[in-house]
Amino acid sequence: MVGRWLSCSLLVALTAFVAAGEQPRPALLAFNTSRADEPDAPKPDAPKDDKAEPSDKDDNEDAPKPAASKPAKPDEKPVATAPGQVIASVVRASKAAGCDICRGDGKATEERTGASRKSIPGVRTPTKQNVEVQCKKCEGSGLSQAPRLVNEMKDFARQLSKLNENDDRWPAASEKVLQTLRDLTQYGATAWSKLNNNKLRTMVNQNKDPVGEIIFFVGWVGSDELVAAPEGGMALRSMNINASGEGRGSTVFERPLVVDADAGQLVLCGGVIARRAVVGGDFTLYIDRGYVVRFDGPTNDLKERR
């Protein structure tokens, strides 16, 4: 009886609940309440690739650029050499001139074996003694044949060619330069001609234009005269020198800065080649602002070329 009563009570209550139209609580449907027009939650950043993307911009584009060197102006003159620099260069040549074996005197010491003598009865011992002989390296001249001397002589000619001859110090300096060159001639014309005269022959006859190259050699002064300047003004000194062993052709020294020689004398001369021209069917070299100094020392087997 009681059970029937409970069943009926529950049925009546449920009927009343439905009839009232009560809806389910919103909290029960929370998982369906999101709106389609709301933005999505931000996603975590994706891991970056270790490799950087290629760029057209140079990595060094923003780096400071080295300053560009100034191009030399066509009419820009080279820096003039001071008289002291000319003196220093000829002194270096003088120090390099002595043979490294005999120290410049042309002599060497050689040990020789002499006659044997009895030191004890029945035993003979050869005798030895030091004998002074001609140096084989320089053939007795005392002049070095090493490349260092050639290089120093060329440097002297180069410095002389750039000299500011209007420098007030040059007159006194020129005397020192001349005296040093006179000392160098004491080694003799034969030794100097063996050192570099073959080079002159090559420059005279080679196909390549030797302008700007430096030469020094031994030769005979054929003529010494004043010639008219190209654009007027004071006359210029011109010395025609025939090199011993050169063969045909000659060399003309224009405006030599250091001179101690006259026509017909044997000289040591050199300088920078200014130009080469054909004169009388032969090549002639022209040297501007060089040096011409006579030999006071032995001429040995050198003969004048007629």
GROMACS .gro file of C-alpha atoms in nm:
model
  306
    1MET     CA    1   0.000   0.000   0.000
    2VAL     CA    2   0.275   0.239   0.095
    3GLY     CA    3   0.472   0.144  -0.222
    4ARG     CA    4   0.179   0.232  -0.444
    5TRP     CA    5   0.152   0.564  -0.271
    6LEU     CA    6   0.521   0.649  -0.333
    7SER     CA    7   0.498   0.557  -0.701
    8CYS     CA    8   0.198   0.776  -0.749
    9SER     CA    9   0.364   1.068  -0.569
   10LEU     CA   10   0.673   1.050  -0.790
   11LEU     CA   11   0.461   1.033  -1.105
   12VAL     CA   12   0.260   1.341  -0.999
   13ALA     CA   13   0.576   1.537  -0.924
   14LEU     CA   14   0.738   1.453  -1.257
   15THR     CA   15   0.422   1.551  -1.444
   16ALA     CA   16   0.415   1.885  -1.269
   17PHE     CA   17   0.783   1.948  -1.348
   18VAL     CA   18   0.735   1.885  -1.722
   19ALA     CA   19   0.422   2.092  -1.734
   20ALA     CA   20   0.607   2.387  -1.584
   21GLY     CA   21   0.850   2.392  -1.893
   22GLU     CA   22   1.171   2.422  -1.688
   23GLN     CA   23   1.487   2.404  -1.904
   24PRO     CA   24   1.818   2.237  -1.812
   25ARG     CA   25   2.069   2.446  -1.626
   26PRO     CA   26   2.329   2.623  -1.846
   27ALA     CA   27   2.617   2.485  -1.646
   28LEU     CA   28   2.532   2.138  -1.767
   29LEU     CA   29   2.588   2.241  -2.134
   30ALA     CA   30   2.902   2.454  -2.084
   31PHE     CA   31   3.101   2.248  -2.331
   32ASN     CA   32   2.874   2.367  -2.616
   33THR     CA   33   2.855   2.739  -2.533
   34SER     CA   34   3.154   2.870  -2.737
   35ARG     CA   35   3.067   3.108  -3.022
   36ALA     CA   36   3.186   3.056  -3.379
   37ASP     CA   37   3.269   3.426  -3.431
   38GLU     CA   38   3.509   3.449  -3.136
   39PRO     CA   39   3.884   3.454  -3.227
   40ASP     CA   40   4.090   3.145  -3.167
   41ALA     CA   41   4.330   3.145  -2.877
   42PRO     CA   42   4.686   3.242  -2.971
   43LYS     CA   43   4.901   2.950  -3.070
   44PRO     CA   44   5.255   2.905  -2.931
   45ASP     CA   45   5.538   3.029  -3.153
   46ALA     CA   46   5.681   2.773  -3.390
   47PRO     CA   47   6.049   2.686  -3.335
   48LYS     CA   48   6.280   2.894  -3.552
   49ASP     CA   49   6.507   2.733  -3.810
   50ASP     CA   50   6.877   2.760  -3.722
   51LYS     CA   51   6.961   2.845  -4.083
   52ALA     CA   52   6.916   3.213  -4.164
   53GLU     CA   53   6.728   3.297  -4.476
   54PRO     CA   54   6.949   3.412  -4.761
   55SER     CA   55   6.971   3.788  -4.808
   56ASP     CA   56   7.072   3.995  -5.107
   57LYS     CA   57   7.247   4.241  -4.877
   58ASP     CA   58   7.620   4.197  -4.838
   59ASP     CA   59   7.726   4.126  -4.479
   60ASN     CA   60   8.002   4.381  -4.514
   61GLU     CA   61   7.783   4.646  -4.673
   62ASP     CA   62   7.764   4.848  -4.352
   63ALA     CA   63   8.133   4.798  -4.266
   64PRO     CA   64   8.359   5.103  -4.308
   65LYS     CA   65   8.528   5.107  -4.646
   66PRO     CA   66   8.907   5.173  -4.668
   67ALA     CA   67   8.995   5.512  -4.803
   68ALA     CA   68   9.078   5.498  -5.171
   69SER     CA   69   9.432   5.601  -5.260
   70LYS     CA   70   9.465   5.922  -5.450
   71PRO     CA   71   9.559   5.873  -5.812
   72ALA     CA   72   9.874   6.056  -5.912
   73LYS     CA   73   9.811   6.360  -6.123
   74PRO     CA   74   9.959   6.346  -6.472
   75ASP     CA   75  10.146   6.672  -6.419
   76GLU     CA   76  10.257   6.590  -6.064
   77LYS     CA   77  10.636   6.613  -6.027
   78PRO     CA   78  10.832   6.351  -5.829
   79VAL     CA   79  10.971   6.454  -5.493
   80ALA     CA   80  11.317   6.606  -5.536
   81THR     CA   81  11.617   6.443  -5.373
   82ALA     CA   82  11.809   6.646  -5.115
   83PRO     CA   83  12.189   6.683  -5.155
   84GLY     CA   84  12.242   6.483  -4.838
   85GLN     CA   85  12.060   6.186  -4.989
   86VAL     CA   86  12.287   6.194  -5.293
   87ILE     CA   87  12.595   6.192  -5.069
   88ALA     CA   88  12.458   5.903  -4.864
   89SER     CA   89  12.388   5.695  -5.175
   90VAL     CA   90  12.737   5.737  -5.325
   91VAL     CA   91  12.895   5.658  -4.986
   92ARG     CA   92  12.699   5.332  -4.975
   93ALA     CA   93  12.834   5.247  -5.320
   94SER     CA   94  13.186   5.320  -5.201
   95LYS     CA   95  13.145   5.086  -4.903
   96ALA     CA   96  13.018   4.810  -5.132
   97ALA     CA   97  13.305   4.849  -5.381
   98GLY     CA   98  13.578   4.659  -5.195
   99CYS     CA   99  13.619   4.288  -5.271
  100ASP     CA  100  13.483   4.079  -4.985
  101ILE     CA  101  13.782   3.844  -5.001
  102CYS     CA  102  14.082   4.079  -5.012
  103ARG     CA  103  13.901   4.381  -4.860
  104GLY     CA  104  13.983   4.592  -5.163
  105ASP     CA  105  14.363   4.569  -5.184
  106GLY     CA  106  14.370   4.299  -5.453
  107LYS     CA  107  14.597   4.069  -5.251
  108ALA     CA  108  14.542   3.747  -5.065
  109THR     CA  109  14.752   3.513  -4.852
  110GLU     CA  110  14.810   3.156  -4.962
  111GLU     CA  111  14.982   2.877  -4.775
  112ARG     CA  112  15.245   2.693  -4.977
  113THR     CA  113  15.464   2.394  -4.910
  114GLY     CA  114  15.836   2.447  -4.937
  115ALA     CA  115  16.138   2.219  -4.935
  116SER     CA  116  16.146   1.950  -4.671
  117ARG     CA  117  16.395   1.953  -4.388
  118LYS     CA  118  16.528   1.705  -4.139
  119SER     CA  119  16.351   1.733  -3.808
  120ILE     CA  120  16.510   1.421  -3.656
  121PRO     CA  121  16.772   1.190  -3.803
  122GLY     CA  122  16.622   0.998  -4.093
  123VAL     CA  123  16.292   1.196  -4.102
  124ARG     CA  124  16.216   1.485  -4.336
  125THR     CA  125  15.932   1.728  -4.265
  126PRO     CA  126  15.796   1.958  -4.544
  127THR     CA  127  15.807   2.330  -4.466
  128LYS     CA  128  15.504   2.556  -4.503
  129GLN     CA  129  15.490   2.930  -4.547
  130ASN     CA  130  15.235   3.200  -4.625
  131VAL     CA  131  15.282   3.373  -4.959
  132GLU     CA  132  15.111   3.690  -5.078
  133VAL     CA  133  14.932   3.633  -5.411
  134GLN     CA  134  14.682   3.808  -5.634
  135CYS     CA  135  14.321   3.777  -5.516
  136LYS     CA  136  14.144   3.529  -5.738
  137LYS     CA  137  13.798   3.670  -5.670
  138CYS     CA  138  13.863   4.021  -5.806
  139GLU     CA  139  14.169   3.927  -6.020
  140GLY     CA  140  14.383   4.168  -5.824
  141SER     CA  141  14.178   4.482  -5.887
  142GLY     CA  142  14.023   4.498  -5.542
  143LEU     CA  143  13.683   4.581  -5.694
  144SER     CA  144  13.389   4.367  -5.593
  145GLN     CA  145  13.200   4.193  -5.871
  146ALA     CA  146  12.899   4.130  -5.647
  147PRO     CA  147  12.544   4.241  -5.738
  148ARG     CA  148  12.535   4.464  -5.430
  149LEU     CA  149  12.781   4.710  -5.587
  150VAL     CA  150  12.579   4.724  -5.910
  151ASN     CA  151  12.262   4.794  -5.713
  152GLU     CA  152  12.424   5.069  -5.506
  153MET     CA  153  12.567   5.239  -5.815
  154LYS     CA  154  12.223   5.235  -5.974
  155ASP     CA  155  12.064   5.382  -5.664
  156PHE     CA  156  12.321   5.663  -5.664
  157ALA     CA  157  12.236   5.748  -6.027
  158ARG     CA  158  11.866   5.739  -5.945
  159GLN     CA  159  11.906   5.979  -5.652
  160LEU     CA  160  12.125   6.211  -5.860
  161SER     CA  161  11.869   6.228  -6.141
  162LYS     CA  162  11.601   6.355  -5.900
  163LEU     CA  163  11.824   6.614  -5.733
  164ASN     CA  164  11.707   6.971  -5.685
  165GLU     CA  165  12.022   7.133  -5.825
  166ASN     CA  166  11.900   7.476  -5.714
  167ASP     CA  167  11.934   7.370  -5.350
  168ASP     CA  168  12.185   7.598  -5.177
  169ARG     CA  169  12.354   7.294  -5.022
  170TRP     CA  170  12.435   7.130  -5.353
  171PRO     CA  171  12.763   7.315  -5.438
  172ALA     CA  172  12.930   7.189  -5.119
  173ALA     CA  173  12.768   6.847  -5.148
  174SER     CA  174  12.880   6.807  -5.510
  175GLU     CA  175  13.244   6.829  -5.400
  176LYS     CA  176  13.194   6.536  -5.159
  177VAL     CA  177  13.018   6.336  -5.429
  178LEU     CA  178  13.297   6.407  -5.679
  179GLN     CA  179  13.570   6.306  -5.435
  180THR     CA  180  13.396   5.977  -5.357
  181LEU     CA  181  13.367   5.901  -5.729
  182ARG     CA  182  13.737   5.980  -5.776
  183ASP     CA  183  13.817   5.728  -5.503
  184LEU     CA  184  13.608   5.468  -5.681
  185THR     CA  185  13.804   5.514  -6.006
  186GLN     CA  186  14.121   5.403  -5.823
  187TYR     CA  187  14.014   5.043  -5.871
  188GLY     CA  188  14.098   5.083  -6.240
  189ALA     CA  189  13.910   5.107  -6.567
  190THR     CA  190  13.954   4.739  -6.655
  191ALA     CA  191  13.775   4.621  -6.341
  192TRP     CA  192  13.489   4.866  -6.386
  193SER     CA  193  13.444   4.778  -6.753
  194LYS     CA  194  13.419   4.407  -6.666
  195LEU     CA  195  13.154   4.483  -6.410
  196ASN     CA  196  12.886   4.643  -6.626
  197ASN     CA  197  12.991   4.736  -6.983
  198ASN     CA  198  12.822   4.429  -7.130
  199LYS     CA  199  12.493   4.557  -6.990
  200LEU     CA  200  12.531   4.876  -7.192
  201ARG     CA  201  12.575   4.681  -7.514
  202THR     CA  202  12.252   4.496  -7.441
  203MET     CA  203  12.056   4.817  -7.379
  204VAL     CA  204  12.183   4.978  -7.697
  205ASN     CA  205  12.081   4.691  -7.922
  206GLN     CA  206  11.778   4.536  -7.752
  207ASN     CA  207  11.430   4.563  -7.903
  208LYS     CA  208  11.280   4.684  -7.577
  209ASP     CA  209  11.298   5.059  -7.522
  210PRO     CA  210  11.543   5.112  -7.231
  211VAL     CA  211  11.402   5.450  -7.125
  212GLY     CA  212  11.401   5.478  -6.745
  213GLU     CA  213  11.667   5.212  -6.695
  214ILE     CA  214  11.995   5.294  -6.520
  215ILE     CA  215  12.339   5.225  -6.659
  216PHE     CA  216  12.701   5.293  -6.568
  217PHE     CA  217  13.006   5.205  -6.775
  218VAL     CA  218  13.361   5.292  -6.880
  219GLY     CA  219  13.415   5.492  -7.198
  220TRP     CA  220  13.608   5.759  -7.383
  221VAL     CA  221  13.487   6.118  -7.410
  222GLY     CA  222  13.455   6.181  -7.782
  223SER     CA  223  13.325   6.538  -7.762
  224ASP     CA  224  13.233   6.792  -7.497
  225GLU     CA  225  13.033   7.093  -7.614
  226LEU     CA  226  12.752   7.333  -7.538
  227VAL     CA  227  12.433   7.291  -7.737
  228ALA     CA  228  12.128   7.514  -7.765
  229ALA     CA  229  11.845   7.441  -7.526
  230PRO     CA  230  11.526   7.302  -7.690
  231GLU     CA  231  11.313   7.599  -7.581
  232GLY     CA  232  11.574   7.869  -7.567
  233GLY     CA  233  11.747   7.977  -7.249
  234MET     CA  234  12.098   7.881  -7.143
  235ALA     CA  235  12.299   7.639  -7.353
  236LEU     CA  236  12.329   7.283  -7.224
  237ARG     CA  237  12.643   7.077  -7.185
  238SER     CA  238  12.650   6.766  -7.402
  239MET     CA  239  12.918   6.496  -7.380
  240ASN     CA  240  12.941   6.217  -7.636
  241ILE     CA  241  13.098   5.905  -7.484
  242ASN     CA  242  13.199   5.589  -7.669
  243ALA     CA  243  13.200   5.285  -7.444
  244SER     CA  244  13.500   5.057  -7.460
  245GLY     CA  245  13.396   4.715  -7.584
  246GLU     CA  246  13.052   4.844  -7.686
  247GLY     CA  247  13.106   4.822  -8.059
  248ARG     CA  248  12.913   5.069  -8.270
  249GLY     CA  249  12.699   5.347  -8.130
  250SER     CA  250  12.758   5.596  -7.852
  251THR     CA  251  12.600   5.752  -7.547
  252VAL     CA  252  12.525   6.122  -7.503
  253PHE     CA  253  12.522   6.280  -7.156
  254GLU     CA  254  12.304   6.589  -7.145
  255ARG     CA  255  12.329   6.831  -6.852
  256PRO     CA  256  12.560   6.608  -6.643
  257LEU     CA  257  12.554   6.721  -6.279
  258VAL     CA  258  12.891   6.583  -6.169
  259VAL     CA  259  13.173   6.625  -6.422
  260ASP     CA  260  13.549   6.595  -6.394
  261ALA     CA  261  13.668   6.507  -6.746
  262ASP     CA  262  13.757   6.652  -7.084
  263ALA     CA  263  13.743   6.527  -7.442
  264GLY     CA  264  13.975   6.232  -7.506
  265GLN     CA  265  13.982   6.108  -7.145
  266LEU     CA  266  13.883   5.768  -7.014
  267VAL     CA  267  13.590   5.802  -6.773
  268LEU     CA  268  13.352   5.625  -6.539
  269CYS     CA  269  13.003   5.754  -6.616
  270GLY     CA  270  12.639   5.669  -6.558
  271GLY     CA  271  12.282   5.784  -6.515
  272VAL     CA  272  11.918   5.727  -6.606
  273ILE     CA  273  11.838   5.673  -6.975
  274ALA     CA  274  11.606   5.950  -7.099
  275ARG     CA  275  11.561   5.830  -7.457
  276ARG     CA  276  11.708   5.624  -7.742
  277ALA     CA  277  11.734   5.746  -8.101
  278VAL     CA  278  11.890   5.637  -8.429
  279VAL     CA  279  12.182   5.859  -8.524
  280GLY     CA  280  12.387   5.778  -8.835
  281GLY     CA  281  12.231   5.434  -8.861
  282ASP     CA  282  12.317   5.336  -8.503
  283PHE     CA  283  12.124   5.351  -8.178
  284THR     CA  284  12.231   5.630  -7.944
  285LEU     CA  285  12.134   5.648  -7.576
  286TYR     CA  286  12.069   5.984  -7.412
  287ILE     CA  287  12.131   6.020  -7.039
  288ASP     CA  288  12.004   6.327  -6.857
  289ARG     CA  289  12.161   6.460  -6.533
  290GLY     CA  290  12.425   6.191  -6.491
  291TYR     CA  291  12.793   6.189  -6.387
  292VAL     CA  292  13.121   6.171  -6.582
  293VAL     CA  293  13.449   6.129  -6.390
  294ARG     CA  294  13.794   6.059  -6.537
  295PHE     CA  295  14.021   5.773  -6.434
  296ASP     CA  296  14.338   5.868  -6.252
  297GLY     CA  297  14.415   5.508  -6.170
  298PRO     CA  298  14.559   5.235  -6.393
  299THR     CA  299  14.395   5.177  -6.730
  300ASN     CA  300  14.568   4.840  -6.774
  301ASP     CA  301  14.485   4.683  -7.113
  302LEU     CA  302  14.210   4.926  -7.214
  303LYS     CA  303  14.285   5.093  -7.549
  304GLU     CA  304  14.102   5.380  -7.705
  305ARG     CA  305  13.854   5.273  -7.971
  306ARG     CA  306  13.906   5.467  -8.292
   0.00000   0.00000   0.00000
